[in-house]
Amino acid sequence: MSDYYNKLAERLRDRFGDRITSTNVQLGELTAVIEKDCVLPVTEALRDDSDFAFEECIDVCGVDYSEHGNGSWEGPRYAVVYHLLSVRNNHRMRLKVYLDGEPPIVDSVTGIWSSADWFEREAFDLFGIVFEGHPDLRRILTDYGFVGHPFRKDFPLIGQVEMRYDPEQQRVVYQPVSIEPRINQPRTIRDDHRYADRQAQGETDA
């Protein structure tokens, strides 16, 4: 399987040239990184070119790298990751776009795959990533009075505000958080042979 995806990665580099900044095949999965300025032409070609034929976008998600590697990450803070499926060719790939700035902005791919609509709304709601050209970019999981984006690493565990029903006003009201800040147990990071062996298995960078 890795051989197949290594060849697919070569076809990607041949087709898109420097618009593909890197490819990686690890554990039988292909990831390609592209610049944000070429999201629309690359995704359209990935859908329409017979070599790729990614008819379906099965997921779009955001990533916040601000605490990646125990805070040693020096690249852009955010990324958008597209998970693509070709039914015709029976292959998959992961397409990644790194973003910086506040707010992070990237073109919407809803015109390429209509299935990206609610996925992009979720990434906007949880990470604050703005998808330019989206037909209805608004929150989808949190309510309209929610403050902030809860999947960002700097979002407080207790939140920004709390809501309750006020019987006197006969409506839901917002108020400052009244609970004590929650303290999590420190994370345990294991650097042993189980993880090193898995990372080394089938890894190819280009």
CSV table of C-alpha atoms in Angstrom, one decimal:
chain,number,residue,atom,x,y,z
A,1,MET,CA,0.0,0.0,0.0
A,2,SER,CA,2.8,2.4,0.8
A,3,ASP,CA,4.3,1.8,-2.7
A,4,TYR,CA,1.0,2.8,-4.3
A,5,TYR,CA,0.9,6.0,-2.3
A,6,ASN,CA,4.5,6.8,-2.9
A,7,LYS,CA,3.7,6.7,-6.7
A,8,LEU,CA,0.6,8.8,-6.1
A,9,ALA,CA,2.8,11.4,-4.3
A,10,GLU,CA,5.1,11.5,-7.3
A,11,ARG,CA,2.1,12.1,-9.6
A,12,LEU,CA,1.1,15.0,-7.3
A,13,ARG,CA,4.5,16.6,-7.4
A,14,ASP,CA,4.7,16.2,-11.2
A,15,ARG,CA,1.2,17.7,-11.7
A,16,PHE,CA,1.4,20.6,-9.2
A,17,GLY,CA,5.1,21.4,-9.0
A,18,ASP,CA,6.0,23.9,-6.3
A,19,ARG,CA,2.4,24.4,-5.3
A,20,ILE,CA,2.9,21.1,-3.3
A,21,THR,CA,5.4,22.1,-0.6
A,22,SER,CA,5.8,18.6,0.8
A,23,THR,CA,4.4,15.0,0.7
A,24,ASN,CA,4.6,12.3,3.3
A,25,VAL,CA,3.6,8.7,3.2
A,26,GLN,CA,3.4,7.1,6.6
A,27,LEU,CA,1.7,3.9,7.7
A,28,GLY,CA,0.0,3.6,4.3
A,29,GLU,CA,-1.5,7.2,4.3
A,30,LEU,CA,-0.6,10.1,2.0
A,31,THR,CA,-0.4,13.7,3.3
A,32,ALA,CA,0.3,16.6,1.0
A,33,VAL,CA,0.9,20.2,2.1
A,34,ILE,CA,0.0,23.1,-0.2
A,35,GLU,CA,0.2,26.9,0.0
A,36,LYS,CA,-3.1,28.6,1.0
A,37,ASP,CA,-3.1,30.8,-2.1
A,38,CYS,CA,-3.6,27.8,-4.4
A,39,VAL,CA,-6.3,25.9,-2.5
A,40,LEU,CA,-9.0,26.4,-5.1
A,41,PRO,CA,-7.0,25.5,-8.3
A,42,VAL,CA,-5.4,22.5,-6.6
A,43,THR,CA,-8.6,21.1,-5.1
A,44,GLU,CA,-10.5,21.5,-8.3
A,45,ALA,CA,-7.8,19.6,-10.2
A,46,LEU,CA,-7.7,16.9,-7.5
A,47,ARG,CA,-11.4,16.5,-8.1
A,48,ASP,CA,-11.4,16.6,-11.9
A,49,ASP,CA,-8.1,15.0,-13.1
A,50,SER,CA,-8.6,11.3,-13.8
A,51,ASP,CA,-5.3,10.4,-12.1
A,52,PHE,CA,-6.7,11.7,-8.8
A,53,ALA,CA,-10.5,11.8,-9.1
A,54,PHE,CA,-11.2,12.8,-5.5
A,55,GLU,CA,-15.0,13.1,-5.9
A,56,GLU,CA,-15.6,13.3,-2.2
A,57,CYS,CA,-14.4,15.5,0.6
A,58,ILE,CA,-15.2,13.3,3.7
A,59,ASP,CA,-13.9,15.7,6.4
A,60,VAL,CA,-12.5,19.2,6.9
A,61,CYS,CA,-10.9,20.0,10.3
A,62,GLY,CA,-8.8,22.7,12.0
A,63,VAL,CA,-5.6,22.3,14.0
A,64,ASP,CA,-4.0,24.6,16.5
A,65,TYR,CA,-0.2,23.9,16.7
A,66,SER,CA,0.5,26.6,19.4
A,67,GLU,CA,1.4,23.9,22.0
A,68,HIS,CA,2.7,21.3,19.5
A,69,GLY,CA,6.0,19.7,20.6
A,70,ASN,CA,5.7,21.1,24.1
A,71,GLY,CA,5.6,24.6,22.7
A,72,SER,CA,8.6,24.2,20.4
A,73,TRP,CA,6.6,24.6,17.2
A,74,GLU,CA,7.9,27.5,15.1
A,75,GLY,CA,5.6,27.3,12.0
A,76,PRO,CA,2.2,28.9,11.4
A,77,ARG,CA,-0.2,28.4,14.3
A,78,TYR,CA,-3.1,26.9,12.4
A,79,ALA,CA,-3.8,24.4,9.7
A,80,VAL,CA,-6.9,23.2,7.8
A,81,VAL,CA,-6.9,19.5,6.9
A,82,TYR,CA,-9.0,18.1,4.1
A,83,HIS,CA,-9.6,14.3,3.9
A,84,LEU,CA,-10.3,13.3,0.4
A,85,LEU,CA,-11.7,10.1,-1.1
A,86,SER,CA,-11.7,8.8,-4.7
A,87,VAL,CA,-14.3,6.1,-5.2
A,88,ARG,CA,-13.3,5.6,-8.8
A,89,ASN,CA,-9.6,5.0,-8.0
A,90,ASN,CA,-10.1,3.5,-4.5
A,91,HIS,CA,-7.6,5.8,-2.8
A,92,ARG,CA,-7.5,8.5,-0.2
A,93,MET,CA,-5.3,11.4,0.8
A,94,ARG,CA,-5.0,14.1,3.4
A,95,LEU,CA,-4.4,17.7,2.1
A,96,LYS,CA,-3.1,20.2,4.6
A,97,VAL,CA,-2.9,24.0,4.5
A,98,TYR,CA,-1.0,26.0,7.1
A,99,LEU,CA,-2.4,29.4,8.2
A,100,ASP,CA,-1.3,32.3,10.3
A,101,GLY,CA,-2.7,35.6,11.2
A,102,GLU,CA,-5.7,36.6,13.3
A,103,PRO,CA,-8.2,35.5,12.2
A,104,PRO,CA,-6.7,32.8,10.0
A,105,ILE,CA,-8.2,32.9,6.5
A,106,VAL,CA,-8.4,30.5,3.7
A,107,ASP,CA,-10.7,30.0,0.6
A,108,SER,CA,-13.8,27.9,1.1
A,109,VAL,CA,-13.9,24.7,-1.0
A,110,THR,CA,-17.7,24.5,-0.9
A,111,GLY,CA,-17.8,25.3,-4.6
A,112,ILE,CA,-15.6,22.2,-5.2
A,113,TRP,CA,-17.3,19.8,-2.7
A,114,SER,CA,-20.6,20.8,-1.3
A,115,SER,CA,-20.0,18.4,1.6
A,116,ALA,CA,-17.4,20.8,3.0
A,117,ASP,CA,-20.2,23.3,4.0
A,118,TRP,CA,-20.8,22.1,7.6
A,119,PHE,CA,-17.3,20.9,8.1
A,120,GLU,CA,-16.0,24.5,7.4
A,121,ARG,CA,-18.6,25.9,9.7
A,122,GLU,CA,-17.4,23.6,12.5
A,123,ALA,CA,-13.8,24.7,12.0
A,124,PHE,CA,-14.9,28.3,12.0
A,125,ASP,CA,-16.9,27.7,15.2
A,126,LEU,CA,-14.2,25.7,17.1
A,127,PHE,CA,-11.0,27.3,15.8
A,128,GLY,CA,-12.1,30.7,14.4
A,129,ILE,CA,-10.8,29.9,10.9
A,130,VAL,CA,-12.5,32.1,8.3
A,131,PHE,CA,-13.4,30.4,5.0
A,132,GLU,CA,-13.7,33.1,2.4
A,133,GLY,CA,-16.6,32.5,0.0
A,134,HIS,CA,-18.5,30.3,2.3
A,135,PRO,CA,-22.3,30.8,1.6
A,136,ASP,CA,-23.3,30.8,5.3
A,137,LEU,CA,-20.4,30.9,7.7
A,138,ARG,CA,-21.8,31.0,11.2
A,139,ARG,CA,-21.5,28.9,14.3
A,140,ILE,CA,-22.8,25.4,14.2
A,141,LEU,CA,-22.1,23.7,17.6
A,142,THR,CA,-21.9,26.6,20.1
A,143,ASP,CA,-24.8,29.1,20.5
A,144,TYR,CA,-24.8,32.6,19.0
A,145,GLY,CA,-23.8,34.2,22.3
A,146,PHE,CA,-20.7,32.1,22.8
A,147,VAL,CA,-17.5,33.9,23.3
A,148,GLY,CA,-14.3,32.6,21.7
A,149,HIS,CA,-13.4,29.4,20.0
A,150,PRO,CA,-13.3,26.4,22.3
A,151,PHE,CA,-10.7,24.2,20.4
A,152,ARG,CA,-8.0,26.8,20.5
A,153,LYS,CA,-5.2,25.8,23.0
A,154,ASP,CA,-5.5,29.1,24.9
A,155,PHE,CA,-9.2,28.8,25.5
A,156,PRO,CA,-9.9,28.5,29.2
A,157,LEU,CA,-11.2,25.1,30.4
A,158,ILE,CA,-14.0,26.8,32.4
A,159,GLY,CA,-15.0,28.9,29.4
A,160,GLN,CA,-15.7,32.7,29.2
A,161,VAL,CA,-19.3,32.9,30.3
A,162,GLU,CA,-22.0,30.7,31.6
A,163,MET,CA,-25.7,30.8,30.9
A,164,ARG,CA,-28.8,30.1,32.9
A,165,TYR,CA,-32.5,30.6,32.8
A,166,ASP,CA,-33.6,33.7,34.7
A,167,PRO,CA,-37.2,33.2,36.0
A,168,GLU,CA,-37.7,36.9,36.7
A,169,GLN,CA,-36.7,37.9,33.1
A,170,GLN,CA,-38.2,34.7,31.7
A,171,ARG,CA,-35.3,34.2,29.4
A,172,VAL,CA,-31.8,32.7,29.2
A,173,VAL,CA,-29.1,35.2,30.4
A,174,TYR,CA,-25.3,35.2,30.3
A,175,GLN,CA,-23.1,35.9,33.3
A,176,PRO,CA,-19.5,35.6,34.3
A,177,VAL,CA,-18.3,32.1,35.1
A,178,SER,CA,-19.0,31.3,38.7
A,179,ILE,CA,-17.1,28.0,39.1
A,180,GLU,CA,-13.5,27.7,40.3
A,181,PRO,CA,-10.9,27.2,37.5
A,182,ARG,CA,-10.3,23.5,36.8
A,183,ILE,CA,-6.8,22.0,37.1
A,184,ASN,CA,-6.0,19.1,34.9
A,185,GLN,CA,-3.4,16.5,35.7
A,186,PRO,CA,-0.1,17.1,33.9
A,187,ARG,CA,0.2,15.4,30.5
A,188,THR,CA,2.4,12.3,30.3
A,189,ILE,CA,4.6,12.3,27.2
A,190,ARG,CA,6.3,8.9,26.6
A,191,ASP,CA,9.5,8.8,24.6
A,192,ASP,CA,10.1,5.1,24.4
A,193,HIS,CA,10.6,2.4,21.7
A,194,ARG,CA,6.9,1.8,21.0
A,195,TYR,CA,6.4,5.3,19.5
A,196,ALA,CA,9.9,5.5,17.9
A,197,ASP,CA,9.3,2.2,16.1
A,198,ARG,CA,5.9,3.3,14.9
A,199,GLN,CA,7.1,6.6,13.6
A,200,ALA,CA,10.0,5.0,11.7
A,201,GLN,CA,7.8,2.4,10.0
A,202,GLY,CA,7.0,3.2,6.4
A,203,GLU,CA,7.9,6.9,6.7
A,204,THR,CA,8.8,8.7,3.5
A,205,ASP,CA,9.4,12.5,3.2
A,206,ALA,CA,9.7,14.5,0.0
